[in-house]
XYZ file of C-alpha atoms in Angstrom:
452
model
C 127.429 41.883 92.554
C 124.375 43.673 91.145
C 123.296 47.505 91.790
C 120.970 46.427 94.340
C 123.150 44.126 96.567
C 125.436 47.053 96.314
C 122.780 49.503 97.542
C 121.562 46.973 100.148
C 125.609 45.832 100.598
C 124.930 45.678 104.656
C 121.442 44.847 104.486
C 119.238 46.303 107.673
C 118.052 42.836 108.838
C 119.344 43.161 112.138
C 118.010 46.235 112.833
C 114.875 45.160 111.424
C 114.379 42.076 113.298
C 115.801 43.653 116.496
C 112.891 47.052 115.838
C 110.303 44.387 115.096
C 110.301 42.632 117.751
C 109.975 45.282 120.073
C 107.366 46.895 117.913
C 105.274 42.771 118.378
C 105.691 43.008 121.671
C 103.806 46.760 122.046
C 100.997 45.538 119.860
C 100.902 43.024 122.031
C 99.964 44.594 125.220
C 97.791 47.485 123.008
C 95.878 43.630 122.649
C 96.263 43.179 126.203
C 95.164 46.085 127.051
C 91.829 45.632 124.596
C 90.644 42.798 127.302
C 90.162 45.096 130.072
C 86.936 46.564 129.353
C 84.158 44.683 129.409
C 81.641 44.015 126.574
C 79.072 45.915 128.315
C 81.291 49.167 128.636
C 80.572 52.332 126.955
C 83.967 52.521 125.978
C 83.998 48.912 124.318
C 84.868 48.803 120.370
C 86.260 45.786 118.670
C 87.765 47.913 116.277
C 90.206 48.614 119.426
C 91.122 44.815 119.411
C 91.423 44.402 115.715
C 93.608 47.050 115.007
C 96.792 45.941 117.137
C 96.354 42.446 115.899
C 96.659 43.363 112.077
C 99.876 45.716 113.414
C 101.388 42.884 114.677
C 100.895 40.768 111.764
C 101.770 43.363 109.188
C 105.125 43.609 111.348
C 105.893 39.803 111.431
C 104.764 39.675 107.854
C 106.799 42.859 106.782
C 109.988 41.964 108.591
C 109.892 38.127 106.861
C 109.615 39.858 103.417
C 112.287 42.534 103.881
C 114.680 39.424 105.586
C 113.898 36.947 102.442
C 113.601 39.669 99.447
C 115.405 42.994 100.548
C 117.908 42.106 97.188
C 115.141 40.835 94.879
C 115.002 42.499 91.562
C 111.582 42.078 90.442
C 110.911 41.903 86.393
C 106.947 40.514 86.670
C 103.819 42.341 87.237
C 105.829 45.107 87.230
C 102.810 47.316 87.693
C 101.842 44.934 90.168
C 104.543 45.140 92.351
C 105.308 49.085 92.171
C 101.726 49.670 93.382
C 101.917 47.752 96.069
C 105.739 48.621 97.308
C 104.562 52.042 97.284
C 101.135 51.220 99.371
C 103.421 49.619 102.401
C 106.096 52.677 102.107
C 103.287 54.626 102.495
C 101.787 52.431 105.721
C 104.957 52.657 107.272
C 104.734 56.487 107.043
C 101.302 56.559 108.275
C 102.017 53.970 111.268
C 105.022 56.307 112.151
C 103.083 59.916 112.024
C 100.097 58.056 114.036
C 102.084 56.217 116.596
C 103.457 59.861 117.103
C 100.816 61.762 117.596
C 98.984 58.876 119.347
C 101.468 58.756 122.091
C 101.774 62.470 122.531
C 97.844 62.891 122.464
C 98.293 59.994 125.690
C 100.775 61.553 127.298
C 99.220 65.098 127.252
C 95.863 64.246 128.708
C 97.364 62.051 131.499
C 99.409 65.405 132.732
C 96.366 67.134 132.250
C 93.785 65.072 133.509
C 95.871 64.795 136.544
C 96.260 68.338 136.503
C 92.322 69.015 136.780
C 92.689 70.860 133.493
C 91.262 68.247 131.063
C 89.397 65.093 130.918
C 90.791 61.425 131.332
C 91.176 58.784 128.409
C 87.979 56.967 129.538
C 86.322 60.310 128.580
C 88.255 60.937 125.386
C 87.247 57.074 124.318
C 83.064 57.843 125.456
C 83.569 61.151 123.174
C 84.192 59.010 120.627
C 81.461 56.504 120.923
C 78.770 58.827 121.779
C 77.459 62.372 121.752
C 75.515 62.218 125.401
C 75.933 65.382 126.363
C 75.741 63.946 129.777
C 79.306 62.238 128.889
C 80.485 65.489 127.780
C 80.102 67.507 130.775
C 81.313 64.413 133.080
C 84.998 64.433 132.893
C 85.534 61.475 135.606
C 83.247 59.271 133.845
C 84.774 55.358 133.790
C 85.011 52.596 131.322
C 84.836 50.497 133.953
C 88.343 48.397 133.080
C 89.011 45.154 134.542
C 92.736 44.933 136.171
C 94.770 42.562 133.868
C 98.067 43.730 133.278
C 97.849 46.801 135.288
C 99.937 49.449 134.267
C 102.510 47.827 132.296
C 101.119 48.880 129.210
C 101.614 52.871 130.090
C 104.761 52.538 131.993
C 106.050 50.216 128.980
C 104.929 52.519 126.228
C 107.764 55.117 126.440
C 110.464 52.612 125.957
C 108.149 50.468 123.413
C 106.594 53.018 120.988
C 109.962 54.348 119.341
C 110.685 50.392 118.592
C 107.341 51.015 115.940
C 108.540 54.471 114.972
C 112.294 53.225 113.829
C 111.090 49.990 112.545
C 108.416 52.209 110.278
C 111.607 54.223 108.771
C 113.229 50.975 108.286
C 110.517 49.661 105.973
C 109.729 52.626 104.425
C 113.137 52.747 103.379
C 114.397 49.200 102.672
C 110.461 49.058 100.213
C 110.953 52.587 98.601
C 114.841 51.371 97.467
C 113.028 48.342 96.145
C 110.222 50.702 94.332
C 112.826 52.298 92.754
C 114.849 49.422 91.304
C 111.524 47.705 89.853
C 112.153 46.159 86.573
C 115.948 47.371 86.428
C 118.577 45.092 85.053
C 121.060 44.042 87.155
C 124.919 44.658 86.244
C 127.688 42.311 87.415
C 130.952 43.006 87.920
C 132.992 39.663 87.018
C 133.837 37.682 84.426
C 132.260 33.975 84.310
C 135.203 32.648 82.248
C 138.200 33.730 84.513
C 138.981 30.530 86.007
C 140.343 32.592 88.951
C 136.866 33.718 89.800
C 135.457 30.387 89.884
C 138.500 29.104 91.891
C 137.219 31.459 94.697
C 133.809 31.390 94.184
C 133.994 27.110 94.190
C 136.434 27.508 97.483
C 136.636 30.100 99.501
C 139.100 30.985 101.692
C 138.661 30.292 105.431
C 137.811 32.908 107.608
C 137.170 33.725 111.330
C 136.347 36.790 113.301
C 139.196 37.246 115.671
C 139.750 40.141 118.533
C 143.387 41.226 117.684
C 143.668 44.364 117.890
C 140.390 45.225 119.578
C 141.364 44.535 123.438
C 142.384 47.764 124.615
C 139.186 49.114 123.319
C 136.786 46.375 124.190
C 137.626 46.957 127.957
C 137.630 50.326 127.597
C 134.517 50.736 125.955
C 132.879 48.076 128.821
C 134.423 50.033 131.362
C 132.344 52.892 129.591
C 129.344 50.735 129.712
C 129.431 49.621 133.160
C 129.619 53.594 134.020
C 127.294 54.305 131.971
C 124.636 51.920 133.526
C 125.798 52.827 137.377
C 125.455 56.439 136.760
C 121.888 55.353 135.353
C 120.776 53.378 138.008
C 121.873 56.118 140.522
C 120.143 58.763 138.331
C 116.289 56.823 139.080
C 117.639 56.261 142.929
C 118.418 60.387 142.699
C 115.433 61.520 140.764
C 112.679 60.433 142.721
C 113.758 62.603 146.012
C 113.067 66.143 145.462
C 115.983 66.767 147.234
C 118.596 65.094 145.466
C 117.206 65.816 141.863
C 119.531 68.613 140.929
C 122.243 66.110 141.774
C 120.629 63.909 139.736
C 120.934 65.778 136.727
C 124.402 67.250 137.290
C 125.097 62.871 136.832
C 123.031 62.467 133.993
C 124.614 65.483 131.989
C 128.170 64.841 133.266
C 127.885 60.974 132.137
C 126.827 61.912 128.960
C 129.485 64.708 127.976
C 132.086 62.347 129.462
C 130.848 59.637 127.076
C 130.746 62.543 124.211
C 134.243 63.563 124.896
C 135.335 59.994 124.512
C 134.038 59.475 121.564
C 135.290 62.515 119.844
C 138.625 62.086 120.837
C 138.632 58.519 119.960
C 137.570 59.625 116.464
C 140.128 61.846 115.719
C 142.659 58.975 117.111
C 140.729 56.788 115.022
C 141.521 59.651 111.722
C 144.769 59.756 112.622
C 145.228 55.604 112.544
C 143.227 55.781 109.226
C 143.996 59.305 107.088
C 147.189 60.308 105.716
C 146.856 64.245 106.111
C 145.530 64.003 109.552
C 148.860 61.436 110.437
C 151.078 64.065 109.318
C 149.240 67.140 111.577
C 148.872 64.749 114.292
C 152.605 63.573 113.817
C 153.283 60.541 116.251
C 149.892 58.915 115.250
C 151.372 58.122 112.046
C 151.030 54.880 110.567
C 150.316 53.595 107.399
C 146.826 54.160 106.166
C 144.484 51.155 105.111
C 143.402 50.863 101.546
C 140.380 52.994 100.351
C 137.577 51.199 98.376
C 135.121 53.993 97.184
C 133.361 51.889 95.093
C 132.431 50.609 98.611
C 129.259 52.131 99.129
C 127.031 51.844 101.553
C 123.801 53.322 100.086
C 120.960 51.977 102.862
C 122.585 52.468 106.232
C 124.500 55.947 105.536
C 120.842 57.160 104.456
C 119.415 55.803 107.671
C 122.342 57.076 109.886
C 121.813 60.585 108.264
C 118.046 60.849 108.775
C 118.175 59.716 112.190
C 121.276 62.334 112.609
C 118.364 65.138 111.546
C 116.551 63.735 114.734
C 119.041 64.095 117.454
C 120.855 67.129 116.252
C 117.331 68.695 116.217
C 117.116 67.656 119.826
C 120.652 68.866 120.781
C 119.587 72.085 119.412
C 116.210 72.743 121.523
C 118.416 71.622 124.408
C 120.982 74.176 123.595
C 118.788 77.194 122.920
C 116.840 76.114 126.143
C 120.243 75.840 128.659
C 121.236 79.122 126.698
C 118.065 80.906 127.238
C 117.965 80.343 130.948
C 122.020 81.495 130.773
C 120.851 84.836 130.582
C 118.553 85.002 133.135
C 120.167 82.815 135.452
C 124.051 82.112 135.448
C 124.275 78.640 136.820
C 126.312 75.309 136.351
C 123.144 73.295 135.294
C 122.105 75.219 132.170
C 125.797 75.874 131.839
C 125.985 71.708 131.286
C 123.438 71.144 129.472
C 124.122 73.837 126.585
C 127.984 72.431 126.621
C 126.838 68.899 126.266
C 124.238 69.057 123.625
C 126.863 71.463 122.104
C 129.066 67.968 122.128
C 126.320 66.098 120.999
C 126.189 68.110 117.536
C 130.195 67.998 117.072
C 130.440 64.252 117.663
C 127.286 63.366 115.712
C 128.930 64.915 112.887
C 132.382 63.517 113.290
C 131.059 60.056 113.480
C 129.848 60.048 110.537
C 132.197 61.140 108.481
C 134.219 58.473 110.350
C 132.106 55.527 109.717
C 131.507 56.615 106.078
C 135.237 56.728 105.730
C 136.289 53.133 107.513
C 133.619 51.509 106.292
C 134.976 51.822 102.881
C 138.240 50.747 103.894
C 140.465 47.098 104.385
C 143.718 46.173 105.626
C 145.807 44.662 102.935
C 149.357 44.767 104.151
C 151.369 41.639 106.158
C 152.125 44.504 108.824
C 148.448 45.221 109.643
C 147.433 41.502 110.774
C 149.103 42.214 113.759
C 148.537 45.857 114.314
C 145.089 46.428 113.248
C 145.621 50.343 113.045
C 142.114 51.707 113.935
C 140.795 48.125 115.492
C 140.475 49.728 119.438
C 138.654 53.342 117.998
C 136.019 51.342 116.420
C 135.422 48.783 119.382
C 135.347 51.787 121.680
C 132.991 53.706 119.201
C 130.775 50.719 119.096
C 130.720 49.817 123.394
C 129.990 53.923 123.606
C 127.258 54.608 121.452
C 125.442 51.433 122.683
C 126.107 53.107 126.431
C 124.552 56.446 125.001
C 121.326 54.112 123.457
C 120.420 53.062 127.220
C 121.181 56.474 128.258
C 118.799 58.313 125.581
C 116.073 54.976 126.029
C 115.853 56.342 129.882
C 117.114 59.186 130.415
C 116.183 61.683 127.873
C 112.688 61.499 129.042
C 112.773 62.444 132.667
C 113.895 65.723 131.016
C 111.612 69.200 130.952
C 112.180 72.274 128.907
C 109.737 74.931 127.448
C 106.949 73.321 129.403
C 105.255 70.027 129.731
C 103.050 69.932 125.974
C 105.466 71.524 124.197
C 108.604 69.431 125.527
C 105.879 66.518 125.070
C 106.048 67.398 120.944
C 109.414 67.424 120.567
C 110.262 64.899 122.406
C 107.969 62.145 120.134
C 109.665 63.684 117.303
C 112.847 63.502 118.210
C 113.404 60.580 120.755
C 112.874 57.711 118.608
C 115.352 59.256 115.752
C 118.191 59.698 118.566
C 117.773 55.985 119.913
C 117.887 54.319 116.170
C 120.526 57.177 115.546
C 122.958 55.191 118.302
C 121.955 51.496 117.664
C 122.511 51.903 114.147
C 125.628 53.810 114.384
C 126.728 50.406 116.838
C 125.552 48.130 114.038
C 127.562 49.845 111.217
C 130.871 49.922 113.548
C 130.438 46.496 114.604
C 130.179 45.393 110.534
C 133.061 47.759 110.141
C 134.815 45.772 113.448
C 134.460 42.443 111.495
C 134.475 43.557 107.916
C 137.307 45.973 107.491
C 139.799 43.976 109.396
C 139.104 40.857 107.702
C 142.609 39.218 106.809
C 141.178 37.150 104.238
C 140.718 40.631 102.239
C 145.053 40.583 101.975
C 145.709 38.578 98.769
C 148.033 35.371 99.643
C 151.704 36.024 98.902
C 152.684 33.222 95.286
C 153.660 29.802 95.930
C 157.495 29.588 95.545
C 159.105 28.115 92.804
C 161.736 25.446 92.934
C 164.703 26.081 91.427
C-alpha cells in the first residue's frame, strides 16, 4: 500500500457523491430560478444563468475526478498539475466563502425588507444593473418575475446551500492532499517474492458483512431514530402556534440532550468493551480488548471530522454563553436547557472522537470475538444516533434565535453547514468502522492438521 492510499485509506467518495448531488440539485433551481425574469426586465443578466450552470458542471466534473483519481500519484507535468490542483483548492474555498456570504446577504434583506427597514432583492439586483437614481430611491421596485417554480428555490435553500459548503471542504481537501504528494514516490509495504503474498493477493479469502453482534444496537439506535423524527415532526406542528412554541422548544432541546446523553454513555460502554485501563475502572465491563493497529491511520477523514468539530463546538459555545447570559437575568428552565445541552454537545463531540480515532484503528483477531463482537452494538448505536442528530441540526437548528436576527444570521452560515457534515461524516466513519473492524476475515485461519 503506498503513502497515499494510506492517507486516502477510507477515501471520501461517499461523502462526496452524497454532498454533490445535493450541491447539482441547488444549482439547479439557482438555473430555475434564472427563467423567471423576462428578457425585457431590468433585472435580466445572463451572467445570472451562466454562472449556476458552470457550478454544476464543475461539481459533476470535480466529483468524477476525485471518485476516479483521489489515489493517483502524479510524476508528469509536474508543474502542470501542482498549478492547477492548487487553482481548484482554491475554487472550492472561494465557492464556500461566497455561498456563505451569499446566503446570509439573502436571508438578511428578506427579514429586512419585510421589516420596512431595507429594500427587496429585486432592488438589490436593479442596484446592480443601473445607477437610476430613480431605482435608488424606489425600494418596491419589481423585476417583474414570471411564477415557475414558486418558492421552492428560497424555502429549499436552507437545507440545500450547506450541501455546496461541505462538498467545497471536501474538495479542497481531498485536491490539496493530492498537491502535496505531487511527484512523490510511492513506498510499498510487501514483498513481491513471498509466495504467501501472492497466495492472498491471487485468492482472497471470502468475506461477507454480517450483523452479529450489532442487534441490540441497531434497534436501539432505530428506536432513537424513530424518536428523533416524531419529536421533529411535532416540533413544526408546535412551532407555528404562538402558543405552543415554548413547548416546542422544551421538545427540541430535550430530544437532543436525550440523544447526547446516549451517545456519551454509549461511548464510554463502548471504551470499556475496547480499552484495557478503562475495563479495569469500569470493572464488570471487562473483556478482552481488540488488537490495536496504529499504523492504521486514517489521515483524510480524522482531518475532516476535526475541522467540522471546530464548527459545531463553535456553535455549542454561542448557544451556551447565550442560555447563560439570559441565566442571570432571568432564572428559567428554557435557558437552563439550552446551556446544559450545548454543554453536552461539547463533551460528546469530543469523546467521539477520540472514540472513532481509537476503533477505527482496531480488529478482532481472537476465535472468542466472532461471536461476541465486544464493541459491535456502541458503534451501531453511535452510527443510528448521529444520523438522528443530522436531521435534527438539517431542521431544527435554524428555527433557532439568539443575539438577534443578523447577527444569529452570521453565525449560523458559519457554523450550520460544519455541524451537519460534522454528524454525517462521523456516521460514515462508524459505519466503515461497523464493517471494517469486525471483519472475521482479519483473524488468521488456525494450520491445517497434520496426520500422524
Amino acid at each position: 500500500m503506498s503513502d497515499l492510499d494510506k492517507i486516502l485509506n477510507a477515501s471520501p467518495c461517499p461523502d462526496a457523491e452524497a454532498f454533490g448531488l445535493g450541491s447539482m440539485i441547488y444549482c439547479g433551481l439557482e438555473f430555475g430560478a434564472f427563467w423567471e425574469t423576462p428578457m425585457g426586465s431590468g433585472c435580466y443578466n445572463l451572467i445570472l444563468g451562466i454562472n449556476p450552470c458552470l457550478q454544476l458542471v464543475f461539481t459533476f466534473l470535480q466529483m468524477y475526478f476525485i471518485f476516479m483519481n483521489a489515489r493517483l500519484n502524479i510524476h508528469k507535468f509536474k508543474f502542470l498539475a501542482r498549478f492547477g490542483l492548487m487553482h481548484v483548492v482554491a475554487t472550492n474555498v472561494c465557492v464556500w466563502l461566497r455561498t456563505i456570504v451569499r446566503e446570509a446577504l439573502k436571508d438578511i434583506t428578506i427579514h429586512l425588507s419585510k421589516e420596512d427597514e431595507g429594500p427587496t432583492l429585486d432592488h438589490m439586483v436593479l442596484v446592480n444593473r443601473t445607477t437610476s437614481m430613480s431605482y435608488l430611491a424606489n425600494w418596491n421596485v419589481s423585476c417583474e418575475r414570471r411564477n415557475l417554480i414558486g418558492t421552492i428555490r428560497q424555502d429549499s435553500a436552507p437545507f440545500l446551500y450547506p450541501f455546496l459548503v461541505e462538498y467545497s471542504l471536501i474538495g479542497a481537501i481531498v485536491l490539496y492532499i493530492m498537491w502535496k504528494h505531487v511527484g512523490l514516490n510511492p513506498k510499498f509495504k510487501y514483498n513481491a517474492e513471498d509466495p504467501e503474498y501472492l497466495s492472498v493477493q491471487s485468492s482472497p479469502p471470502p468475506c461477507r458483512v454480517d450483523c452479529v453482534g450489532a442487534s441490540k444496537g441497531f434497534f436501539l439506535g432505530l428506536l432513537v431514530l424513530v424518536a428523533a423524527v416524531i419529536c421533529l415532526i411535532l416540533y413544526f406542528v408546535f412551532i407555528a402556534n404562538p402558543d405552543m412554541k415554548q413547548l416546542a422548544l422544551y421538545l427540541a432541546d430535550a430530544s437532543h440532550g436525550g440523544i447526547l446523553l446516549l451517545c456519551i454513555l454509549t461511548i464510554v460502554i463502548g471504551f470499556c468493551r475496547l480499552v484495557p485501563i478503562l475495563t479495569i475502572v469500569i470493572g464488570f465491563c471487562r473483556v478482552r480488548q481488540l488488537r490495536f493497529f496504529p499504523e492504521r491511520e486514517d489521515f483524510v477523514n480524522t482531518l475532516f471530522l476535526r475541522i467540522s468539530a471546530f464548527g459545531i463546538l463553535l456553535y455549542a459555545l454561542f448557544s451556551t454563553i447565550a442560555g447563560s447570559m439570559y441565566i442571570v437575568t432571568e432564572f428559567d428552565e428554557p435557558h437552563i436547557l439550552v446551556m446544559v445541552v450545548n454543554l453536552l454537545v461539547g463533551i460528546e463531540v469530543f469523546l467521539q472522537a477520540l472514540f472513532v480515532n481509537d476503533v477505527a484503528r482496531r480488529s478482532i483477531y481472537l476465535e472468542e470475538h466472532i461471536g461476541r463482537r465486544p464493541g459491535r452494538q456502541c458503534v451501531t448505536l453511535l452510527l443510528l444516533c448521529n444520523l438522528a442528530m443530522t436531521v435534527i441540526y438539517v431542521f431544527e437548528m435554524q428555527k433557532l434565535d439568539f443575539y438577534g436576527y443578523i447577527p444569529w444570521n452570521v453565525i449560523l452560515k458559519l457554523t450550520l453547514p460544519l455541524s451537519i457534515f460534522h454528524r454525517f461524516h462521523a456516521s460514515v466513519m462508524l459505519a466503515d468502522v461497523w464493517k471494517n473492524t469486525y471483519k472475521v476475515r482479519c483473524i488468521p485461519p488456525d494450520p491445517p492438521a497434520v496426520e500422524q
